[in-house]
XYZ file of C-alpha atoms in Angstrom:
694
model
C 36.878 -75.163 -47.646
C 33.345 -75.302 -49.051
C 31.713 -72.111 -50.267
C 29.142 -70.778 -47.821
C 26.192 -71.753 -50.010
C 27.551 -75.251 -50.442
C 28.077 -75.686 -46.722
C 24.612 -74.228 -46.136
C 22.983 -76.857 -48.364
C 24.902 -79.682 -46.700
C 24.009 -78.424 -43.252
C 20.344 -77.903 -44.126
C 20.179 -81.514 -45.309
C 21.789 -82.587 -42.041
C 19.480 -80.641 -39.712
C 16.262 -80.764 -41.711
C 14.834 -83.493 -39.497
C 15.315 -81.609 -36.238
C 14.413 -78.025 -37.209
C 11.585 -76.705 -39.308
C 10.269 -73.221 -39.882
C 6.781 -74.573 -39.185
C 7.641 -75.930 -35.736
C 6.392 -74.212 -32.598
C 9.130 -71.780 -31.435
C 10.983 -73.295 -28.485
C 12.585 -71.584 -25.509
C 16.198 -70.965 -26.452
C 17.398 -72.659 -23.260
C 15.808 -75.878 -24.546
C 17.740 -75.540 -27.785
C 20.984 -75.270 -25.826
C 20.735 -78.932 -24.823
C 21.099 -80.070 -28.425
C 24.175 -79.835 -30.636
C 23.416 -78.884 -34.237
C 26.107 -81.004 -35.867
C 28.985 -83.258 -34.868
C 31.025 -81.736 -37.713
C 33.559 -79.425 -36.045
C 33.403 -77.007 -39.000
C 29.758 -76.181 -38.387
C 30.189 -73.589 -35.645
C 27.590 -70.938 -34.903
C 29.579 -68.157 -36.561
C 30.074 -70.173 -39.741
C 26.411 -71.215 -39.878
C 25.371 -67.620 -39.206
C 27.400 -66.248 -42.129
C 25.918 -68.926 -44.371
C 22.414 -68.018 -43.181
C 23.001 -64.339 -43.928
C 24.124 -65.306 -47.421
C 20.758 -66.964 -48.075
C 19.000 -64.060 -46.348
C 20.499 -61.490 -48.714
C 19.519 -63.668 -51.696
C 15.895 -63.806 -50.512
C 15.945 -67.583 -49.949
C 13.883 -67.319 -46.806
C 13.241 -70.970 -45.875
C 16.956 -71.758 -46.074
C 17.769 -68.584 -44.154
C 15.380 -69.587 -41.359
C 16.936 -73.053 -41.111
C 20.493 -71.763 -40.886
C 19.864 -68.735 -38.680
C 17.890 -70.901 -36.257
C 20.711 -73.457 -36.296
C 23.301 -70.754 -35.581
C 21.285 -69.545 -32.577
C 20.937 -73.117 -31.326
C 24.647 -73.814 -31.678
C 25.573 -70.523 -29.979
C 23.492 -71.304 -26.894
C 24.723 -74.906 -26.847
C 28.355 -73.749 -27.090
C 27.880 -71.114 -24.377
C 26.248 -73.651 -22.062
C 29.169 -76.083 -22.466
C 31.797 -73.382 -21.858
C 30.032 -72.268 -18.691
C 29.720 -75.836 -17.474
C 33.466 -76.406 -17.930
C 34.301 -73.266 -15.973
C 31.884 -74.233 -13.211
C 33.345 -77.730 -12.883
C 36.880 -76.358 -12.772
C 36.235 -73.587 -10.261
C 36.723 -75.512 -7.043
C 40.313 -76.446 -6.119
C 38.985 -79.616 -4.457
C 37.133 -80.900 -7.512
C 38.355 -83.628 -9.846
C 39.299 -82.396 -13.288
C 36.981 -83.620 -16.080
C 38.733 -86.361 -18.018
C 40.681 -87.806 -15.107
C 43.156 -85.106 -14.106
C 43.189 -84.117 -10.422
C 43.750 -80.679 -8.972
C 46.089 -80.089 -6.047
C 44.781 -81.888 -3.002
C 44.395 -79.947 0.242
C 47.173 -82.058 1.815
C 49.655 -81.418 -1.000
C 48.765 -77.738 -1.088
C 49.314 -77.454 2.665
C 52.602 -79.367 2.637
C 53.965 -77.185 -0.165
C 52.822 -73.776 0.936
C 51.870 -73.865 4.626
C 53.413 -70.980 6.474
C 54.384 -68.965 3.405
C 53.628 -65.323 4.034
C 56.039 -63.375 1.817
C 54.490 -61.619 -1.179
C 56.351 -63.503 -3.906
C 55.455 -66.923 -2.501
C 51.803 -65.937 -2.203
C 51.833 -64.692 -5.788
C 53.352 -67.971 -6.973
C 50.693 -70.011 -5.195
C 48.068 -67.983 -7.033
C 49.863 -68.581 -10.335
C 50.020 -72.322 -9.658
C 46.301 -72.462 -8.907
C 45.637 -70.435 -12.044
C 47.573 -72.908 -14.188
C 45.787 -75.863 -12.637
C 42.442 -74.285 -13.389
C 43.540 -73.502 -16.939
C 44.558 -77.151 -17.393
C 41.147 -78.269 -16.180
C 39.245 -75.936 -18.516
C 41.398 -76.889 -21.486
C 40.887 -80.605 -20.849
C 37.135 -80.162 -20.443
C 36.831 -78.193 -23.685
C 38.956 -80.701 -25.590
C 36.627 -83.512 -24.529
C 33.542 -81.537 -25.530
C 34.661 -79.738 -28.664
C 37.527 -81.775 -30.051
C 39.091 -79.816 -32.906
C 36.213 -77.340 -33.133
C 37.482 -73.737 -33.576
C 36.536 -71.627 -30.562
C 37.742 -68.182 -31.547
C 35.149 -65.923 -33.157
C 35.461 -62.310 -34.210
C 34.390 -59.547 -31.846
C 31.686 -58.499 -34.336
C 30.116 -61.970 -34.414
C 30.254 -62.327 -30.634
C 28.610 -58.932 -30.180
C 25.964 -59.794 -32.777
C 24.887 -62.815 -30.737
C 25.154 -60.982 -27.410
C 22.808 -58.274 -28.729
C 20.504 -60.890 -30.340
C 20.978 -59.564 -33.866
C 20.322 -63.059 -35.357
C 16.820 -62.927 -33.846
C 16.146 -59.762 -35.815
C 17.104 -61.481 -39.052
C 15.070 -64.525 -37.982
C 11.834 -62.650 -37.327
C 12.006 -61.036 -40.774
C 12.943 -64.325 -42.494
C 10.005 -66.068 -40.780
C 7.704 -63.311 -42.041
C 9.039 -63.612 -45.579
C 8.605 -67.398 -45.478
C 4.943 -66.976 -44.488
C 5.208 -67.964 -40.806
C 3.844 -64.808 -39.166
C 3.262 -66.477 -35.797
C 6.922 -67.423 -35.390
C 7.905 -64.000 -36.712
C 5.741 -62.346 -34.044
C 7.161 -64.473 -31.215
C 10.784 -63.849 -32.191
C 10.089 -60.142 -32.694
C 8.422 -59.990 -29.268
C 11.424 -61.692 -27.636
C 13.680 -59.124 -29.290
C 11.441 -56.160 -28.402
C 11.585 -56.983 -24.685
C 15.332 -56.361 -24.793
C 15.265 -53.438 -27.222
C 12.352 -51.486 -25.862
C 13.071 -48.284 -27.730
C 13.267 -49.911 -31.150
C 10.105 -48.576 -32.788
C 10.653 -50.618 -35.946
C 10.422 -53.945 -34.146
C 7.268 -52.765 -32.365
C 5.700 -51.852 -35.700
C 6.626 -55.302 -36.990
C 4.855 -56.988 -34.049
C 1.705 -54.934 -34.646
C 1.807 -55.866 -38.332
C 2.182 -59.580 -37.562
C -0.707 -59.535 -35.077
C -2.981 -57.628 -37.428
C -2.209 -59.651 -40.567
C -1.522 -63.076 -39.085
C -4.659 -63.553 -36.991
C -2.495 -63.716 -33.871
C -3.807 -63.014 -30.399
C -1.444 -60.846 -28.341
C -1.760 -63.414 -25.525
C 0.038 -65.911 -27.768
C 3.212 -63.824 -27.711
C 5.838 -65.192 -25.356
C 9.430 -64.600 -24.409
C 11.750 -67.266 -25.799
C 14.518 -66.046 -23.496
C 12.588 -65.702 -20.240
C 15.117 -66.532 -17.475
C 14.339 -69.115 -14.802
C 14.423 -66.563 -11.984
C 11.563 -64.674 -13.648
C 9.351 -67.761 -13.868
C 9.886 -68.508 -10.168
C 9.388 -64.841 -9.276
C 5.994 -64.394 -10.916
C 4.768 -67.750 -9.554
C 5.919 -66.635 -6.099
C 4.138 -63.286 -6.402
C 0.868 -65.023 -7.343
C 1.139 -67.363 -4.367
C 2.032 -64.454 -2.085
C -0.939 -62.380 -3.217
C -3.244 -65.325 -2.556
C -1.903 -65.624 1.015
C -0.229 -68.928 0.109
C 2.898 -68.015 2.047
C 4.208 -71.564 2.530
C 4.181 -72.024 -1.246
C 5.586 -68.556 -1.950
C 8.729 -68.945 0.182
C 10.475 -71.748 -1.799
C 9.507 -70.034 -5.076
C 11.056 -66.737 -3.983
C 14.113 -68.629 -2.712
C 14.466 -70.411 -6.053
C 14.229 -67.056 -7.824
C 17.112 -65.688 -5.729
C 19.157 -68.835 -6.353
C 18.656 -68.534 -10.114
C 19.543 -64.830 -10.015
C 22.876 -65.592 -8.367
C 23.504 -68.472 -10.791
C 22.885 -66.167 -13.728
C 25.231 -63.596 -12.208
C 27.998 -66.206 -11.759
C 27.545 -67.449 -15.316
C 27.825 -63.909 -16.607
C 31.116 -63.457 -14.714
C 32.426 -66.725 -16.177
C 31.349 -65.820 -19.708
C 33.266 -62.548 -19.428
C 36.389 -64.560 -18.554
C 35.909 -66.961 -21.456
C 37.192 -64.571 -24.107
C 39.512 -61.626 -23.568
C 40.560 -59.174 -26.244
C 42.933 -56.827 -24.466
C 44.551 -55.304 -27.534
C 48.265 -54.563 -27.520
C 50.166 -56.115 -24.634
C 52.289 -54.124 -22.220
C 56.042 -54.832 -22.087
C 55.743 -55.340 -18.314
C 54.267 -58.694 -17.204
C 52.280 -57.293 -14.273
C 50.891 -54.499 -16.457
C 49.929 -57.051 -19.103
C 48.056 -59.112 -16.513
C 46.369 -55.987 -15.190
C 45.401 -54.963 -18.722
C 43.860 -58.367 -19.439
C 41.975 -58.432 -16.170
C 40.720 -54.920 -16.765
C 38.965 -56.074 -19.940
C 37.436 -58.972 -18.007
C 36.292 -56.717 -15.172
C 34.920 -54.178 -17.638
C 32.649 -56.935 -18.943
C 31.852 -58.350 -15.492
C 30.635 -54.989 -14.208
C 27.677 -55.314 -16.581
C 26.626 -58.641 -15.033
C 24.611 -57.072 -12.218
C 22.243 -55.228 -14.548
C 22.147 -58.158 -16.999
C 21.038 -60.489 -14.201
C 18.561 -58.231 -12.395
C 15.892 -58.119 -15.091
C 12.188 -58.746 -15.463
C 10.529 -58.965 -18.845
C 13.829 -58.171 -20.521
C 14.055 -54.857 -18.663
C 16.547 -53.928 -15.952
C 14.988 -53.833 -12.483
C 17.483 -52.576 -9.930
C 15.065 -53.165 -7.031
C 14.323 -56.799 -7.954
C 16.537 -58.442 -5.334
C 15.428 -56.121 -2.544
C 11.833 -56.651 -3.622
C 12.199 -60.431 -3.294
C 13.738 -60.220 0.183
C 10.994 -57.791 1.210
C 8.358 -60.348 0.219
C 10.328 -63.210 1.743
C 10.607 -61.720 5.224
C 6.862 -61.086 5.415
C 5.927 -64.464 3.907
C 8.260 -66.245 6.349
C 6.643 -64.431 9.253
C 3.128 -65.308 8.108
C 4.228 -68.941 7.677
C 5.607 -68.940 11.255
C 9.186 -69.417 10.053
C 10.792 -66.949 12.430
C 14.414 -67.787 11.741
C 13.943 -67.267 8.027
C 12.041 -64.027 8.605
C 14.971 -62.712 10.659
C 17.519 -63.641 8.026
C 15.508 -62.153 5.175
C 14.955 -58.918 7.087
C 18.745 -58.703 7.471
C 19.213 -59.493 3.779
C 16.894 -56.645 2.865
C 18.738 -54.239 5.158
C 22.012 -55.215 3.554
C 20.558 -53.908 0.298
C 18.560 -51.023 1.789
C 20.382 -50.107 5.032
C 18.459 -46.855 5.518
C 14.986 -48.383 5.315
C 13.363 -47.274 8.563
C 10.464 -49.700 8.218
C 12.687 -52.759 7.984
C 14.817 -51.490 10.856
C 11.670 -51.501 12.983
C 10.877 -55.003 11.740
C 14.306 -56.159 12.845
C 13.851 -54.626 16.284
C 10.445 -56.246 16.538
C 11.926 -59.670 15.787
C 14.729 -59.140 18.310
C 12.111 -58.429 20.933
C 10.572 -61.864 20.485
C 11.523 -64.720 22.790
C 14.358 -66.873 21.483
C 15.468 -64.428 18.800
C 19.073 -63.250 19.115
C 21.488 -61.233 16.983
C 23.012 -64.496 15.730
C 19.784 -65.198 13.868
C 19.890 -61.785 12.183
C 22.950 -62.542 10.071
C 22.408 -62.047 6.316
C 22.685 -64.918 3.835
C 26.223 -65.871 2.840
C 25.403 -65.927 -0.874
C 24.087 -62.347 -0.723
C 27.183 -61.172 1.179
C 29.417 -62.824 -1.418
C 27.400 -61.284 -4.266
C 27.720 -57.761 -2.853
C 31.425 -58.263 -2.111
C 32.035 -59.241 -5.743
C 30.232 -56.127 -6.968
C 32.259 -53.908 -4.625
C 35.530 -55.559 -5.660
C 34.732 -55.175 -9.356
C 34.053 -51.484 -8.857
C 37.279 -51.063 -6.844
C 39.322 -52.765 -9.591
C 37.639 -50.614 -12.207
C 38.439 -47.438 -10.292
C 42.065 -48.549 -9.860
C 42.332 -49.021 -13.619
C 41.239 -45.410 -14.069
C 44.008 -44.321 -11.709
C 46.538 -46.480 -13.573
C 45.486 -44.984 -16.904
C 45.798 -41.511 -15.453
C 49.367 -42.207 -14.290
C 50.362 -43.331 -17.780
C 49.391 -39.909 -19.096
C 50.623 -37.050 -16.898
C 47.866 -35.227 -15.101
C 47.717 -31.930 -16.889
C 45.034 -29.888 -18.572
C 45.013 -31.037 -22.215
C 43.480 -27.704 -23.264
C 46.856 -26.091 -22.448
C 48.146 -27.880 -25.539
C 44.991 -27.244 -27.621
C 45.694 -25.473 -30.865
C 43.381 -24.020 -33.512
C 44.437 -25.732 -36.740
C 41.765 -24.581 -39.230
C 39.777 -21.359 -39.410
C 37.277 -19.623 -41.692
C 39.399 -19.320 -44.831
C 40.650 -22.902 -44.782
C 37.115 -24.116 -44.038
C 35.516 -22.032 -46.810
C 33.101 -20.242 -44.511
C 32.730 -17.994 -41.487
C 32.261 -18.371 -37.718
C 33.792 -21.843 -37.655
C 37.076 -23.450 -36.541
C 38.815 -26.750 -35.862
C 41.126 -27.262 -32.860
C 43.242 -30.264 -31.848
C 44.465 -31.364 -28.416
C 41.291 -30.755 -26.357
C 41.519 -34.307 -24.976
C 44.151 -37.027 -24.654
C 43.850 -40.773 -25.268
C 42.991 -41.494 -21.650
C 40.093 -39.007 -21.533
C 38.781 -40.137 -24.915
C 38.899 -43.746 -23.713
C 37.077 -42.855 -20.505
C 34.133 -41.355 -22.381
C 33.949 -44.289 -24.781
C 33.954 -46.609 -21.794
C 31.145 -44.575 -20.194
C 28.990 -45.127 -23.285
C 29.831 -48.829 -23.205
C 29.042 -49.090 -19.473
C 25.868 -47.040 -19.298
C 24.897 -45.821 -22.765
C 21.537 -46.736 -24.220
C 20.506 -47.296 -27.832
C 18.611 -44.234 -29.023
C 19.500 -42.100 -25.987
C 19.152 -38.455 -27.007
C 17.083 -39.377 -30.080
C 13.691 -40.138 -28.497
C 14.758 -43.744 -28.051
C 15.136 -44.314 -31.799
C 18.064 -46.693 -32.347
C 18.589 -45.527 -35.936
C 17.426 -41.887 -35.994
C 18.906 -40.826 -39.341
C 19.757 -43.965 -41.297
C 18.922 -47.669 -41.264
C 22.596 -48.546 -41.718
C 23.792 -47.305 -38.308
C 22.770 -47.738 -34.701
C 23.218 -44.956 -32.152
C 24.102 -45.535 -28.490
C 24.636 -42.623 -26.141
C 24.314 -41.044 -22.729
C 23.458 -37.525 -21.610
C 25.490 -35.789 -18.933
C 22.701 -35.919 -16.348
C 21.945 -39.598 -16.823
C 25.668 -40.327 -16.558
C 25.668 -38.872 -13.044
C 22.454 -40.689 -12.199
C 23.768 -44.149 -13.114
C 27.064 -43.405 -11.322
C 25.227 -42.514 -8.110
C 23.356 -45.795 -8.489
C 26.711 -47.616 -8.635
C 26.370 -48.654 -12.290
C 29.478 -46.833 -13.464
C 32.383 -44.921 -11.971
C 32.082 -41.290 -10.906
C 35.545 -40.810 -12.397
C 34.018 -41.352 -15.844
C 31.345 -38.741 -15.169
C 34.084 -36.383 -13.955
C 35.819 -36.928 -17.292
C 32.553 -36.186 -19.128
C 31.842 -32.888 -17.354
C 35.539 -31.952 -17.462
C 35.833 -32.329 -21.236
C 32.467 -30.680 -21.810
C 33.429 -27.667 -19.682
C 36.881 -27.469 -21.289
C 35.273 -27.412 -24.737
C 32.678 -24.807 -23.698
C 35.379 -22.506 -22.334
C 37.480 -22.913 -25.490
C 34.523 -22.055 -27.752
C 33.566 -19.096 -25.559
C 37.099 -17.710 -25.645
C 37.546 -18.225 -29.386
C 34.350 -16.383 -30.303
C 34.980 -13.780 -27.550
C 31.589 -14.241 -25.941
C 30.773 -12.794 -22.484
C 29.174 -16.088 -21.407
C 28.149 -19.321 -23.062
C 25.806 -21.849 -21.453
C 25.153 -25.510 -22.187
C 21.922 -26.246 -24.013
C 22.611 -29.997 -24.136
C 25.631 -32.268 -23.691
C 25.599 -35.783 -25.063
C 28.182 -38.470 -25.808
C 27.173 -40.838 -28.584
C 28.693 -43.707 -30.533
C 27.281 -44.602 -33.944
C 28.122 -47.987 -35.381
C 27.815 -49.291 -38.917
C 25.484 -52.234 -39.388
C 26.037 -54.951 -41.975
C 24.664 -53.638 -45.266
C 24.975 -55.062 -48.764
C 23.663 -51.939 -50.483
C 26.428 -49.281 -50.624
C 24.011 -46.756 -52.143
C 22.107 -46.661 -48.856
C 25.243 -45.729 -46.910
C 25.972 -42.206 -48.153
C 25.073 -40.063 -45.138
C 24.963 -40.758 -41.450
C 23.327 -37.385 -40.766
C 21.760 -35.325 -43.587
C 22.695 -31.690 -44.141
C 20.975 -29.529 -41.527
C 21.264 -26.601 -39.139
C 21.128 -26.962 -35.365
C 18.712 -24.084 -34.763
C 16.562 -23.694 -37.870
C 14.563 -25.824 -40.312
C 16.297 -26.158 -43.676
C 13.838 -25.869 -46.570
C 14.288 -27.260 -50.084
C 14.823 -23.742 -51.465
C 17.884 -23.258 -49.220
C 16.208 -20.993 -46.662
C 16.313 -21.889 -42.976
C 13.326 -21.074 -40.763
C 14.272 -20.275 -37.179
C 11.063 -21.402 -35.527
C 9.811 -24.425 -33.515
C 10.185 -27.359 -33.613
C 13.781 -26.291 -34.288
C 15.926 -25.662 -31.178
C 16.025 -21.936 -31.906
C 17.941 -21.140 -28.699
C 20.996 -23.182 -29.717
C 23.360 -20.414 -30.789
C 26.626 -22.369 -31.069
C 27.575 -26.033 -31.508
C 30.693 -28.112 -31.028
C 31.700 -31.724 -31.560
C 34.600 -33.249 -29.643
C 35.756 -36.449 -31.320
C 36.917 -39.427 -29.261
C 38.430 -41.816 -31.816
C 39.498 -42.328 -35.406
C 39.657 -46.138 -35.720
C 36.656 -46.454 -38.050
C 35.906 -46.014 -41.744
C 33.903 -43.066 -43.077
C 32.040 -40.814 -40.643
C 33.661 -37.539 -41.776
C 32.044 -34.270 -40.695
C 31.449 -31.718 -43.440
C 30.231 -28.147 -43.815
C 27.769 -27.726 -46.681
C 26.150 -25.242 -49.041
C 22.340 -24.893 -48.874
C 22.086 -27.174 -51.928
C 23.857 -29.950 -49.989
C 27.240 -29.830 -51.715
C 30.262 -29.958 -49.432
C 32.337 -26.873 -48.526
C 34.930 -28.478 -46.238
C 35.447 -31.943 -44.765
C 37.001 -32.784 -41.383
C 38.340 -36.199 -40.437
C 37.564 -37.093 -36.771
C 40.330 -37.974 -34.330
C 40.666 -38.132 -30.533
C 40.784 -34.623 -29.052
C 39.703 -32.800 -32.240
C 37.051 -30.124 -31.707
C 34.875 -28.693 -34.488
C 32.889 -25.590 -33.463
C 30.688 -23.080 -35.258
C 27.938 -20.509 -34.926
C 24.552 -21.954 -35.839
C 22.376 -20.801 -38.710
C 22.106 -21.119 -42.472
C 25.742 -20.023 -42.795
C 26.990 -23.188 -41.097
C 24.932 -26.047 -42.473
C 26.628 -29.372 -41.883
C 26.273 -33.135 -42.110
C 28.058 -36.443 -41.463
C 29.120 -39.026 -44.001
C 28.034 -42.603 -43.331
C 30.157 -44.790 -41.080
C 31.281 -47.601 -43.384
C 32.814 -49.763 -40.689
C 33.571 -49.698 -36.975
C 32.253 -47.345 -34.318
C 32.494 -43.527 -34.346
C 32.285 -41.827 -30.939
C 31.978 -38.132 -30.156
C 30.712 -35.676 -27.574
C 28.041 -33.445 -29.094
C 27.641 -30.043 -27.422
C 25.058 -27.355 -28.030
C 25.356 -23.907 -26.432
C 23.135 -20.913 -25.827
C 23.904 -17.294 -24.900
C 20.587 -17.144 -23.025
C 21.032 -18.212 -19.390
C 17.318 -19.016 -19.060
C 17.795 -21.771 -21.676
C 20.643 -23.455 -19.792
C 20.399 -27.235 -19.671
C 19.026 -28.397 -16.303
C 20.961 -31.677 -16.462
C 24.306 -29.990 -16.960
C 23.564 -27.412 -14.259
C 22.902 -30.142 -11.678
C 26.018 -32.099 -12.687
C 28.105 -28.912 -12.596
C 26.879 -28.120 -9.085
C 27.547 -31.672 -7.898
C 30.973 -32.320 -9.445
C 32.514 -28.906 -10.065
C 31.128 -26.788 -7.234
C 30.819 -29.840 -4.926
C 27.328 -28.844 -3.792
C 24.709 -31.251 -2.518
C 21.910 -31.801 -5.038
C 18.500 -33.450 -4.727
C 18.502 -36.854 -6.431
C 14.810 -36.394 -7.277
C 15.714 -33.246 -9.220
C 18.228 -35.278 -11.213
C 15.634 -37.969 -11.937
C 13.177 -35.327 -13.103
C 15.776 -33.656 -15.320
C 16.636 -36.951 -17.026
C 13.100 -38.387 -17.140
C 12.747 -37.532 -20.829
C 15.158 -40.339 -21.638
C 13.736 -42.909 -19.262
C 10.486 -43.748 -21.101
C 10.053 -47.394 -22.075
C 7.790 -47.842 -25.075
C 7.046 -51.576 -24.772
C 4.830 -52.343 -21.773
C 4.911 -56.055 -20.941
C 5.586 -56.436 -17.264
C 3.147 -57.886 -14.825
C 2.170 -54.860 -12.753
C 1.356 -56.998 -9.754
C 4.972 -58.107 -9.547
C 6.035 -54.581 -8.659
C 3.833 -54.395 -5.578
C 5.616 -54.432 -2.247
C 4.201 -54.533 1.267
C 3.123 -51.043 2.180
C 5.163 -49.100 4.689
C 3.654 -49.429 8.100
C 3.471 -46.754 10.736
C 6.181 -46.394 13.335
C 4.322 -48.542 15.868
C 3.224 -51.362 13.565
C 5.039 -54.524 12.493
C 4.856 -55.591 8.807
C 1.449 -56.424 7.384
C 0.174 -57.933 4.161
C 0.551 -55.425 1.326
C -2.745 -56.512 -0.257
C -4.783 -56.067 2.910
C -6.336 -52.956 4.351
C -6.431 -54.480 7.814
C -3.693 -53.865 10.362
C -2.802 -57.468 11.147
C -0.086 -57.614 13.744
C 2.712 -60.143 13.910
């Protein structure tokens, strides 16, 4: 096989006529219609690695060519895979390439009247094989001998748009600041807390003579284009024009959701198989469902930012626009659609009653749209399957308190210090996996670190979730409450263990946070020494070795603990340190291992750099002062441990520190909804001060 540089030169020669670093940046959906090369070796992952090779050598024009080609091929490949799955979904549809699925007549003659469980299972298996045959045939026609399998790291890199980050910098280095700014802007919309990319955009605008109005999103989805056009028409009282635009936006939203579900099915990495067939199938489907549960938030976005009210907002506008356009039947249906999403909305309930009071309007006309019903059913089923997987995992590991088996394995003497210990057995594999899944489901880059993705080093990215935000997203249906239960359970178990070991009358949470730090690709080993520099958790370490216990240090944090969730990574060891930074004792993380200590200059500590993989842990800070107790944890404790009713607004306020978005790009007018009317009024135009009646 050619060396990467050699392949890169050949490929650059091949694509030089169609791509140029001086061309106007094109929407990435446009690029997906064009295949980079007919050579089956030139797949996006191979081109990407070749581009990175040039990137690290500072050959910027070549890097731009290859990185842009890898992005183009990735979107082309993804589009073809999704098209195959779409064509093969229906059991009535002809298989691409000439094969034919089971006809309705044959299916009926073979299986009509079968009701026993085994026969029904076999019919499902037969349909599954027929669909697999269809997909395989379709891919063979499109890809030929092209390798399809890519590593998990490469797939994740493209899913998180890492190539765009390399591209924006390569464009800058090659002198094309305008393209650099546009690619950086596209990236910033989806990584709003990345301060470095925002600084880069400001630099490009200031030094490249670029007007901020020239910045555009190269990944803007179709539903967003229709949505903003619809809002403009709506606000100008052009209701006839607004209705089909809003409807097209909904259609594109559901299409994007379906494509996301299909993409999750296109590659499964379930790990070790179970010896039992049914368990193996369940394990594989769990990994698919785990991915598919993210499709709702991935689809419901505006300006690259999740907007959980987007769909309800559209139906709200639609019902009023349909009424103003004298399309009563549509107004009835859209009012019902809105109520399906917001069943407790008193205003829309009154709207529905108003419509039912009109001549010719019956309950039959108030049925919600079939596509919305199907969408919500899929979301409910995915959540149910996810919750069942949690139950299955719990049965595999007997339900017992892991802390009963917890054992202190290292104390002061072995750790070369005082007021410190290491204990094993605080959590089992199931609980560790649940917390790691919680971070994957609902964690955010930079959460707990003021939104900074890389708070301590440029070679790692941090993704985490606080205990209060975990409950918040669970109540919003974005993750399972069982995962939040696992979070608070392990946190409380660790707190009690630390309190008992140090013989304290009472210990309160100051902050509880689960975080995963992941090593980024780095060709400079010297820059990968420490993940977290030597420090104290409640005082400011000075160069002379003294530690000042004063703000901005968290002076109330009296004790700390770290509960590790995994060990399948390289590096990332925790260490206690002398004031001069030299190590006293080093601890290797593993699932269920707890490191705890009293804070102050006597227990300085740090973390070695993660050299590869992802290191996950629950970080816990405690105080002996009840007045400094963490508000988030207190609310979660009341809700899940004491089973009290809490005010959701209090939870939002407690977690608001982590909800700030630092890139403001959205059209404010798109967030406007018709104002709530009084109890005796039908809906009226949200932009009007008059009380127009229906």
